mmCIF file of C-alpha atoms (C1' of nucleotides) in Angstrom:
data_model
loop_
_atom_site.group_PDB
_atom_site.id
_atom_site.type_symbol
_atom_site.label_atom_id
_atom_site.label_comp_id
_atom_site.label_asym_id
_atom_site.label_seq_id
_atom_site.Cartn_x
_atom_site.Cartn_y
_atom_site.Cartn_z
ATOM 1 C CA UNK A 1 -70.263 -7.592 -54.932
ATOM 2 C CA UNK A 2 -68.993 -5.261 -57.752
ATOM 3 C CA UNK A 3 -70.416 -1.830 -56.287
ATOM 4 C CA UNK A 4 -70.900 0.344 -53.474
ATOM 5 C CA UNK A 5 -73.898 2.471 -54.229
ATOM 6 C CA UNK A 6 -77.181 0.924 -56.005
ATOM 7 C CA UNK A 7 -79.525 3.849 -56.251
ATOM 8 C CA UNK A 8 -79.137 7.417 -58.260
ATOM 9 C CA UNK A 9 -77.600 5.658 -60.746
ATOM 10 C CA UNK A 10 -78.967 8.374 -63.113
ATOM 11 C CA UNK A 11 -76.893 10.758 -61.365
ATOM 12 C CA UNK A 12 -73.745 11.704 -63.934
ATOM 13 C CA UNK A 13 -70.275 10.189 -62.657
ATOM 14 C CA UNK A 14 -69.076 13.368 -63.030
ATOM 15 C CA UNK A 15 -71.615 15.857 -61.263
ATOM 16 C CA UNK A 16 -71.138 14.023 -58.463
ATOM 17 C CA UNK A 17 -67.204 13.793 -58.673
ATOM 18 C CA UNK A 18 -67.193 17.779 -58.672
ATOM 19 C CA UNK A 19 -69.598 17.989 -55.932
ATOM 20 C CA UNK A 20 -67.337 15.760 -53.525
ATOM 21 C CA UNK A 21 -64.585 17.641 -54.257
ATOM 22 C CA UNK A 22 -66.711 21.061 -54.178
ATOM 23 C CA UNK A 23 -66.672 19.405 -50.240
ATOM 24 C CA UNK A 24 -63.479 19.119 -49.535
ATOM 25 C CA UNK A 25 -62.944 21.942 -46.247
ATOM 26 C CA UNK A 26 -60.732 24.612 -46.615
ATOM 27 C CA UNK A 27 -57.268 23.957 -45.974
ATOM 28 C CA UNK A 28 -57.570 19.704 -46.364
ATOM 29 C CA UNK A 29 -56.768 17.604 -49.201
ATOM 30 C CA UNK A 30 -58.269 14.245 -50.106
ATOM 31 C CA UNK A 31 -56.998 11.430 -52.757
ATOM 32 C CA UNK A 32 -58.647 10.869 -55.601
ATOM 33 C CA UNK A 33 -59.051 7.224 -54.408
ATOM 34 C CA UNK A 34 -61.416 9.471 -51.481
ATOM 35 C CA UNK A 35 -63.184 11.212 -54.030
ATOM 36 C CA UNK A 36 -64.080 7.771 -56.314
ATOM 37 C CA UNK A 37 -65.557 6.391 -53.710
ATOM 38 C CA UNK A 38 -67.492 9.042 -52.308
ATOM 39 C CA UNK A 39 -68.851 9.659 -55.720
ATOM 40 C CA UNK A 40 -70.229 6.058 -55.370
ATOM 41 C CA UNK A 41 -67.293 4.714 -57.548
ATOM 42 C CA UNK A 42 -64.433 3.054 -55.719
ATOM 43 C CA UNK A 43 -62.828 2.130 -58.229
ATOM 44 C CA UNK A 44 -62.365 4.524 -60.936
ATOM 45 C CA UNK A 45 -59.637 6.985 -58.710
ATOM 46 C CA UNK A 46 -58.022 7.488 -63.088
ATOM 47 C CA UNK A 47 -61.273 9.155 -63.567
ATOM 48 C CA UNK A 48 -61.079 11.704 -61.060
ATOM 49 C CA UNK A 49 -57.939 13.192 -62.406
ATOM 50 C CA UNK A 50 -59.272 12.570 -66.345
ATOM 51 C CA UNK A 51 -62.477 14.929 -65.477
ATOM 52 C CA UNK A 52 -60.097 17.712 -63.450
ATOM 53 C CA UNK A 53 -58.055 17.741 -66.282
ATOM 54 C CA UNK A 54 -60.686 18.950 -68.342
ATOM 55 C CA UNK A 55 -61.881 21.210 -66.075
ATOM 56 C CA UNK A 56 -62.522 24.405 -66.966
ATOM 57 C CA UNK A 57 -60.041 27.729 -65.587
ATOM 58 C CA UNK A 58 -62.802 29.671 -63.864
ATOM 59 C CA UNK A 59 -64.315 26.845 -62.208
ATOM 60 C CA UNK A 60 -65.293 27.836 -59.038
ATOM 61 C CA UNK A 61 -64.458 23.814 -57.911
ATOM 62 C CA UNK A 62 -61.425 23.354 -55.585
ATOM 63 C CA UNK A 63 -59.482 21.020 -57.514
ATOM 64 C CA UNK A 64 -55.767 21.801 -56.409
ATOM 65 C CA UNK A 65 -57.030 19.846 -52.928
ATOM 66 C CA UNK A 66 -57.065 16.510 -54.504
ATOM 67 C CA UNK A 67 -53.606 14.329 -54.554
ATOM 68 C CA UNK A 68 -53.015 10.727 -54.567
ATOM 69 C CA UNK A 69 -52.516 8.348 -52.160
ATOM 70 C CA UNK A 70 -48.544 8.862 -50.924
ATOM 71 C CA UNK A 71 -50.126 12.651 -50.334
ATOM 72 C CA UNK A 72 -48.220 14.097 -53.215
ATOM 73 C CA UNK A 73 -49.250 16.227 -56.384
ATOM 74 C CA UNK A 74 -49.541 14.300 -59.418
ATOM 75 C CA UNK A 75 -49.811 16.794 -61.777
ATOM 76 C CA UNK A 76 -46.247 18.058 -63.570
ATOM 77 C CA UNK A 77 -44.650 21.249 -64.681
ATOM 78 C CA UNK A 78 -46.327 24.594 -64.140
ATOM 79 C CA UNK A 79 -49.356 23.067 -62.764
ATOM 80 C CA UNK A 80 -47.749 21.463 -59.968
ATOM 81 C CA UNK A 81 -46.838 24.747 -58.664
ATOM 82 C CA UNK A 82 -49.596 26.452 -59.222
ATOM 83 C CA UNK A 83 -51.241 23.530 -56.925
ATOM 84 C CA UNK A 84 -48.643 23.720 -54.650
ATOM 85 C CA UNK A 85 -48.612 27.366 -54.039
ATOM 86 C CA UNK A 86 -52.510 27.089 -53.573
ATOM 87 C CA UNK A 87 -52.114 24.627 -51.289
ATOM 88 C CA UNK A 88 -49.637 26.516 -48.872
ATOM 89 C CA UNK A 89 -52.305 29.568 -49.713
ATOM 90 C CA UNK A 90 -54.461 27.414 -47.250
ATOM 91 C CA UNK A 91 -51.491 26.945 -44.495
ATOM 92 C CA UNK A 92 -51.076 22.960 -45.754
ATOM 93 C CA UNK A 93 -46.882 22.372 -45.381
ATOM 94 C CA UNK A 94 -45.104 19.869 -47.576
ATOM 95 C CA UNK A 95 -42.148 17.874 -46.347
ATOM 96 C CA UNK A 96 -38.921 17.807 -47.876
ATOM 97 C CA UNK A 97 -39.760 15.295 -50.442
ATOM 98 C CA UNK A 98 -42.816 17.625 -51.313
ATOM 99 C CA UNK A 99 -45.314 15.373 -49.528
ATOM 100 C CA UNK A 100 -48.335 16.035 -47.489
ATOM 101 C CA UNK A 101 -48.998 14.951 -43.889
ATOM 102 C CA UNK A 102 -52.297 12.826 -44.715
ATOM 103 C CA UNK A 103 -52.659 12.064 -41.264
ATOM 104 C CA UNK A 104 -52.554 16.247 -40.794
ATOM 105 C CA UNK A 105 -54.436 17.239 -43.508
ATOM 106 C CA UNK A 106 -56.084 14.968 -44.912
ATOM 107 C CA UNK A 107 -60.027 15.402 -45.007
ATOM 108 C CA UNK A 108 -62.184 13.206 -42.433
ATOM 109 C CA UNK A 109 -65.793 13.453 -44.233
ATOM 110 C CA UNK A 110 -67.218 12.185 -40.862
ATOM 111 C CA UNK A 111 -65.488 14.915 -38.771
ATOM 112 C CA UNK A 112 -66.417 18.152 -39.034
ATOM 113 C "C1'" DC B 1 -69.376 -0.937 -81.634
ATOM 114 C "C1'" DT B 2 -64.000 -1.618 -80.391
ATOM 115 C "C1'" DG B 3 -59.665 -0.064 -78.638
ATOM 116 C "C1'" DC B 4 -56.560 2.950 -76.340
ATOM 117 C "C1'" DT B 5 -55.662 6.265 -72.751
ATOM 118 C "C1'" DG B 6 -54.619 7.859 -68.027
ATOM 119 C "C1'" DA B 7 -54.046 14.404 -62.588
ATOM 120 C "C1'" DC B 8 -54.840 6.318 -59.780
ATOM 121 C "C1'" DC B 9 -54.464 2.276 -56.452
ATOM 122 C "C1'" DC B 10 -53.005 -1.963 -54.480
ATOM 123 C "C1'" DA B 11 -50.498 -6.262 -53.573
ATOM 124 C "C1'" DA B 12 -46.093 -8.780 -54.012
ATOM 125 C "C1'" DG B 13 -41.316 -9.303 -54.284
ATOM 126 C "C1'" DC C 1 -37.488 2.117 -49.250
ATOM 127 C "C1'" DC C 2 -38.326 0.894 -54.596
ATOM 128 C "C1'" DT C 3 -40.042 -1.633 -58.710
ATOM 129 C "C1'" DT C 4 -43.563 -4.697 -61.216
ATOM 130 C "C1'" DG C 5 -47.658 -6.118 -62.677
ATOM 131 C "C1'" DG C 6 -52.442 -6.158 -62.770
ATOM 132 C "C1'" DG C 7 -56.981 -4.101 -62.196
ATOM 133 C "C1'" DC C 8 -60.358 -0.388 -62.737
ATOM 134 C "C1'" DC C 9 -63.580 2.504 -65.390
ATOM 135 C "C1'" DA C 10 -65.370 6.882 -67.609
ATOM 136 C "C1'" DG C 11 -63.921 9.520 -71.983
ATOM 137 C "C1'" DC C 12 -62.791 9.858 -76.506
ATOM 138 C "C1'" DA C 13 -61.217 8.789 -81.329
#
DNA sequence: CTGCTGACCCAAG
DNA sequence: CCTTGGGCCAGCA
Protein backbone atom coordinates (compact mmCIF):
# COMPACT_ATOMS: atom_id res chain seq x y z
CA UNK A 1 0.00 0.00 0.00
CA UNK A 2 2.23 2.80 -1.47
CA UNK A 3 -0.14 5.89 -0.58
CA UNK A 4 -2.23 7.57 1.80
CA UNK A 5 -4.67 9.65 -0.16
CA UNK A 6 -6.39 8.26 -3.53
CA UNK A 7 -8.62 11.07 -4.63
CA UNK A 8 -7.71 14.93 -5.73
CA UNK A 9 -4.92 13.65 -7.24
CA UNK A 10 -5.22 16.65 -9.66
CA UNK A 11 -4.62 18.82 -6.83
CA UNK A 12 -0.75 20.30 -7.28
CA UNK A 13 1.76 18.76 -4.57
CA UNK A 14 2.59 22.01 -3.91
CA UNK A 15 -0.77 24.07 -3.45
CA UNK A 16 -1.56 21.84 -1.03
CA UNK A 17 1.94 21.82 0.80
CA UNK A 18 1.47 25.76 1.26
CA UNK A 19 -2.00 25.42 2.36
CA UNK A 20 -1.01 22.95 5.32
CA UNK A 21 1.48 25.04 6.34
CA UNK A 22 -0.78 28.31 5.69
CA UNK A 23 -2.54 26.05 8.86
CA UNK A 24 -0.13 25.80 11.08
CA UNK A 25 -1.68 28.09 14.46
CA UNK A 26 0.08 30.89 15.59
CA UNK A 27 2.79 30.30 17.85
CA UNK A 28 3.24 26.15 16.89
CA UNK A 29 5.61 24.56 14.66
CA UNK A 30 5.19 21.32 12.74
CA UNK A 31 7.95 19.02 10.84
CA UNK A 32 8.05 18.84 7.51
CA UNK A 33 7.54 15.04 7.90
CA UNK A 34 3.77 16.69 9.42
CA UNK A 35 3.34 18.73 6.53
CA UNK A 36 4.14 15.65 3.75
CA UNK A 37 1.73 13.81 5.04
CA UNK A 38 -0.95 16.12 5.52
CA UNK A 39 -0.47 17.20 1.99
CA UNK A 40 -1.39 13.54 1.17
CA UNK A 41 2.38 12.69 0.69
CA UNK A 42 4.10 10.89 3.54
CA UNK A 43 6.85 10.45 2.14
CA UNK A 44 8.33 13.26 0.35
CA UNK A 45 9.24 15.46 3.92
CA UNK A 46 12.77 16.72 1.10
CA UNK A 47 10.04 18.29 -0.80
CA UNK A 48 8.63 20.42 1.71
CA UNK A 49 11.81 22.24 2.36
CA UNK A 50 12.74 22.19 -1.74
CA UNK A 51 9.28 24.23 -2.40
CA UNK A 52 9.95 26.76 0.86
CA UNK A 53 13.13 27.33 -0.48
CA UNK A 54 11.77 28.73 -3.45
CA UNK A 55 9.33 30.55 -1.89
CA UNK A 56 8.85 33.81 -2.62
CA UNK A 57 9.88 36.99 0.20
CA UNK A 58 6.42 38.50 0.45
CA UNK A 59 4.63 35.39 0.76
CA UNK A 60 2.07 35.82 3.05
CA UNK A 61 2.70 31.71 3.99
CA UNK A 62 4.17 31.03 7.48
CA UNK A 63 7.08 29.12 6.59
CA UNK A 64 9.61 29.88 9.54
CA UNK A 65 7.00 27.35 11.62
CA UNK A 66 8.17 24.30 9.89
CA UNK A 67 11.41 22.32 11.39
CA UNK A 68 12.36 18.79 11.28
CA UNK A 69 11.85 16.09 13.32
CA UNK A 70 14.56 16.58 16.48
CA UNK A 71 12.46 20.15 16.58
CA UNK A 72 15.37 22.12 15.29
CA UNK A 73 15.83 24.68 12.30
CA UNK A 74 17.35 23.24 9.36
CA UNK A 75 18.01 26.06 7.50
CA UNK A 76 21.81 27.75 7.96
CA UNK A 77 23.35 31.15 8.21
CA UNK A 78 21.25 34.29 8.17
CA UNK A 79 18.14 32.43 7.60
CA UNK A 80 18.30 30.48 10.62
CA UNK A 81 18.02 33.55 12.57
CA UNK A 82 15.74 35.20 10.86
CA UNK A 83 13.53 31.88 11.63
CA UNK A 84 14.58 31.82 14.93
CA UNK A 85 13.86 35.32 15.87
CA UNK A 86 10.32 34.80 14.22
CA UNK A 87 9.80 32.03 16.09
CA UNK A 88 10.47 33.62 19.63
CA UNK A 89 8.25 36.65 17.88
CA UNK A 90 5.42 34.03 18.61
CA UNK A 91 6.63 33.27 22.43
CA UNK A 92 8.09 29.56 21.13
CA UNK A 93 11.56 29.11 23.55
CA UNK A 94 14.49 27.07 22.33
CA UNK A 95 16.64 25.04 24.68
CA UNK A 96 20.17 25.36 25.04
CA UNK A 97 21.05 23.25 22.15
CA UNK A 98 18.60 25.55 20.09
CA UNK A 99 15.84 22.93 20.06
CA UNK A 100 12.15 23.12 20.30
CA UNK A 101 9.89 21.46 22.89
CA UNK A 102 7.74 19.34 20.25
CA UNK A 103 5.78 18.03 22.90
CA UNK A 104 5.13 22.09 23.82
CA UNK A 105 4.78 23.41 20.66
CA UNK A 106 4.35 21.31 18.36
CA UNK A 107 0.97 21.58 16.29
CA UNK A 108 -1.90 18.91 17.11
CA UNK A 109 -4.11 19.27 13.75
CA UNK A 110 -6.88 17.43 15.73
CA UNK A 111 -6.78 19.87 18.70
CA UNK A 112 -7.83 23.06 18.36
C1' DC B 1 13.45 10.82 -21.45
C1' DT B 2 17.50 10.19 -17.69
C1' DG B 3 20.13 11.65 -13.79
C1' DC B 4 21.26 14.40 -9.90
C1' DT B 5 19.82 17.14 -6.02
C1' DG B 6 18.13 18.02 -1.29
C1' DA B 7 15.09 23.64 4.35
C1' DC B 8 13.96 15.18 5.42
C1' DC B 9 13.09 10.69 7.99
C1' DC B 10 13.85 6.26 9.94
C1' DA B 11 16.05 1.99 11.53
C1' DA B 12 20.33 -0.22 13.15
C1' DG B 13 24.62 -0.48 15.33
C1' DC C 1 23.98 10.16 22.86
C1' DC C 2 26.11 9.76 17.75
C1' DT C 3 27.02 7.84 13.09
C1' DT C 4 25.65 5.06 8.80
C1' DG C 5 23.05 3.70 5.29
C1' DG C 6 19.02 3.46 2.73
C1' DG C 7 14.60 5.19 1.10
C1' DC C 8 11.54 8.79 -0.69
C1' DC C 9 9.78 11.91 -4.29
C1' DA C 10 8.85 16.50 -6.61
C1' DG C 11 11.98 19.86 -9.27
C1' DC C 12 15.19 20.96 -12.49
C1' DA C 13 19.10 20.73 -15.88
Amino acid sequence: MPNDIPSVPEDNFRQRVLMSIHAIPYGKVATYGQIARLAGSSRAARQVGGILRKLPKDSSIPWYRVVNRSGNISLIGPDYTRQRTALQDEGITFNASGVIDLALYGWDPSQP
